[in-house]
């Protein structure tokens, strides 16, 4: 795992990481970054967390995260899906101070059972 503070201090990281550092740290993610994916063309960076705290999978916490970011509440089906997740990632941008999106990763043998368009 990588330290979020070390990543935040890199000059190549978007300022939105600094803006949202507390969002991640308050949820126990400050030392849990497993993968960093940078899309220079799209102007975004994804921070992937696989060893994230179990409580972040709870519907109440998923709702709280969405609300803290000013995003719409996820459906009940999506909340149930988040409870089964093994990973979580957030997308940040160089063009905006906010967290662009969060996503929860699940494994399935049947992709058509997922509540999303493929």
mmCIF file of C-alpha atoms in Angstrom:
data_model
loop_
_atom_site.group_PDB
_atom_site.id
_atom_site.type_symbol
_atom_site.label_atom_id
_atom_site.label_comp_id
_atom_site.label_asym_id
_atom_site.label_seq_id
_atom_site.Cartn_x
_atom_site.Cartn_y
_atom_site.Cartn_z
ATOM 1 C CA UNK A 1 0.000 0.000 0.000
ATOM 2 C CA UNK A 2 1.006 3.584 -0.644
ATOM 3 C CA UNK A 3 0.621 6.576 1.628
ATOM 4 C CA UNK A 4 -1.973 9.059 0.444
ATOM 5 C CA UNK A 5 0.078 11.872 2.037
ATOM 6 C CA UNK A 6 3.125 10.942 -0.065
ATOM 7 C CA UNK A 7 0.999 10.901 -3.199
ATOM 8 C CA UNK A 8 -0.605 14.223 -2.268
ATOM 9 C CA UNK A 9 2.835 15.829 -2.010
ATOM 10 C CA UNK A 10 3.898 14.800 -5.522
ATOM 11 C CA UNK A 11 3.866 17.815 -7.867
ATOM 12 C CA UNK A 12 2.310 15.686 -10.622
ATOM 13 C CA UNK A 13 -0.821 14.849 -8.613
ATOM 14 C CA UNK A 14 -3.986 16.895 -9.120
ATOM 15 C CA UNK A 15 -4.780 19.592 -6.529
ATOM 16 C CA UNK A 16 -8.104 17.818 -5.951
ATOM 17 C CA UNK A 17 -6.194 15.185 -3.956
ATOM 18 C CA UNK A 18 -5.160 17.865 -1.467
ATOM 19 C CA UNK A 19 -8.698 19.283 -1.486
ATOM 20 C CA UNK A 20 -10.164 15.869 -0.627
ATOM 21 C CA UNK A 21 -7.429 14.409 1.554
ATOM 22 C CA UNK A 22 -9.621 14.574 4.683
ATOM 23 C CA UNK A 23 -12.427 12.695 2.888
ATOM 24 C CA UNK A 24 -10.099 9.702 2.487
ATOM 25 C CA UNK A 25 -8.197 10.044 5.781
ATOM 26 C CA UNK A 26 -11.395 10.313 7.838
ATOM 27 C CA UNK A 27 -12.469 6.960 6.394
ATOM 28 C CA UNK A 28 -9.260 5.128 7.264
ATOM 29 C CA UNK A 29 -7.837 5.203 3.737
ATOM 30 C CA UNK A 30 -4.727 7.366 4.280
ATOM 31 C CA UNK A 31 -2.360 4.387 4.105
ATOM 32 C CA UNK A 32 -4.435 2.111 1.876
ATOM 33 C CA UNK A 33 -3.801 3.197 -1.741
ATOM 34 C CA UNK A 34 -2.968 0.056 -3.718
ATOM 35 C CA UNK A 35 -2.900 1.326 -7.292
ATOM 36 C CA UNK A 36 -2.735 4.732 -8.937
ATOM 37 C CA UNK A 37 -3.913 5.032 -12.544
ATOM 38 C CA UNK A 38 -3.315 8.302 -14.378
ATOM 39 C CA UNK A 39 -5.183 9.273 -17.525
ATOM 40 C CA UNK A 40 -3.227 12.293 -18.730
ATOM 41 C CA UNK A 41 -5.324 12.668 -21.865
ATOM 42 C CA UNK A 42 -8.566 12.618 -19.873
ATOM 43 C CA UNK A 43 -7.077 14.687 -17.066
ATOM 44 C CA UNK A 44 -7.983 12.264 -14.277
ATOM 45 C CA UNK A 45 -6.353 9.985 -11.752
ATOM 46 C CA UNK A 46 -7.932 6.954 -10.088
ATOM 47 C CA UNK A 47 -6.937 5.866 -6.604
ATOM 48 C CA UNK A 48 -7.668 2.187 -5.948
ATOM 49 C CA UNK A 49 -8.153 0.790 -2.453
ATOM 50 C CA UNK A 50 -8.544 -2.982 -1.960
ATOM 51 C CA UNK A 51 -7.799 -3.260 1.750
ATOM 52 C CA UNK A 52 -10.410 -0.729 2.737
ATOM 53 C CA UNK A 53 -12.299 -0.902 6.058
ATOM 54 C CA UNK A 54 -15.374 -3.147 6.169
ATOM 55 C CA UNK A 55 -17.552 -0.332 7.481
ATOM 56 C CA UNK A 56 -17.155 1.526 4.173
ATOM 57 C CA UNK A 57 -19.217 -1.236 2.566
ATOM 58 C CA UNK A 58 -22.198 -0.558 4.834
ATOM 59 C CA UNK A 59 -25.158 1.155 3.176
ATOM 60 C CA UNK A 60 -25.127 3.988 5.718
ATOM 61 C CA UNK A 61 -21.489 4.798 4.957
ATOM 62 C CA UNK A 62 -21.939 4.487 1.186
ATOM 63 C CA UNK A 63 -24.828 6.953 1.483
ATOM 64 C CA UNK A 64 -22.736 9.268 3.652
ATOM 65 C CA UNK A 65 -19.896 9.241 1.118
ATOM 66 C CA UNK A 66 -22.224 10.055 -1.764
ATOM 67 C CA UNK A 67 -23.845 12.856 0.203
ATOM 68 C CA UNK A 68 -20.467 14.280 1.278
ATOM 69 C CA UNK A 69 -19.519 14.473 -2.402
ATOM 70 C CA UNK A 70 -22.856 16.009 -3.405
ATOM 71 C CA UNK A 71 -23.810 12.967 -5.465
ATOM 72 C CA UNK A 72 -27.271 11.394 -5.712
ATOM 73 C CA UNK A 73 -28.116 8.558 -3.352
ATOM 74 C CA UNK A 74 -27.451 5.131 -4.862
ATOM 75 C CA UNK A 75 -30.351 2.719 -5.314
ATOM 76 C CA UNK A 76 -31.040 -0.088 -2.843
ATOM 77 C CA UNK A 77 -29.700 -2.525 -5.432
ATOM 78 C CA UNK A 78 -26.439 -0.587 -5.673
ATOM 79 C CA UNK A 79 -26.143 -0.421 -1.891
ATOM 80 C CA UNK A 80 -26.479 -4.223 -1.705
ATOM 81 C CA UNK A 81 -23.811 -4.546 -4.384
ATOM 82 C CA UNK A 82 -21.431 -2.297 -2.417
ATOM 83 C CA UNK A 83 -21.761 -4.613 0.590
ATOM 84 C CA UNK A 84 -20.185 -7.395 -1.523
ATOM 85 C CA UNK A 85 -17.313 -5.312 -2.846
ATOM 86 C CA UNK A 86 -13.655 -6.196 -2.513
ATOM 87 C CA UNK A 87 -12.354 -2.891 -3.821
ATOM 88 C CA UNK A 88 -13.150 0.767 -4.025
ATOM 89 C CA UNK A 89 -11.786 3.538 -6.209
ATOM 90 C CA UNK A 90 -12.130 7.260 -6.540
ATOM 91 C CA UNK A 91 -11.584 9.448 -9.596
ATOM 92 C CA UNK A 92 -10.013 12.878 -9.187
ATOM 93 C CA UNK A 93 -9.394 15.518 -11.826
ATOM 94 C CA UNK A 94 -6.915 18.281 -12.552
ATOM 95 C CA UNK A 95 -9.841 20.423 -13.747
ATOM 96 C CA UNK A 96 -12.082 20.237 -10.684
ATOM 97 C CA UNK A 97 -11.548 20.360 -6.907
ATOM 98 C CA UNK A 98 -14.183 17.686 -6.264
ATOM 99 C CA UNK A 99 -14.126 13.896 -6.338
ATOM 100 C CA UNK A 100 -15.526 13.043 -9.765
ATOM 101 C CA UNK A 101 -16.868 9.613 -8.813
ATOM 102 C CA UNK A 102 -16.449 6.636 -6.540
ATOM 103 C CA UNK A 103 -16.949 3.034 -7.563
ATOM 104 C CA UNK A 104 -17.052 -0.295 -5.779
ATOM 105 C CA UNK A 105 -15.639 -3.452 -7.373
ATOM 106 C CA UNK A 106 -17.272 -6.864 -7.151
ATOM 107 C CA UNK A 107 -16.484 -10.232 -8.686
ATOM 108 C CA UNK A 108 -19.184 -12.146 -10.485
ATOM 109 C CA UNK A 109 -19.553 -15.127 -12.782
ATOM 110 C CA UNK A 110 -22.626 -13.487 -14.322
ATOM 111 C CA UNK A 111 -21.963 -9.902 -15.510
ATOM 112 C CA UNK A 112 -25.600 -9.546 -16.572
ATOM 113 C CA UNK A 113 -26.619 -9.759 -12.912
ATOM 114 C CA UNK A 114 -24.877 -6.457 -12.184
ATOM 115 C CA UNK A 115 -27.081 -3.364 -11.832
ATOM 116 C CA UNK A 116 -25.224 -1.483 -14.559
ATOM 117 C CA UNK A 117 -25.094 -1.247 -18.311
ATOM 118 C CA UNK A 118 -22.160 -3.077 -19.892
#
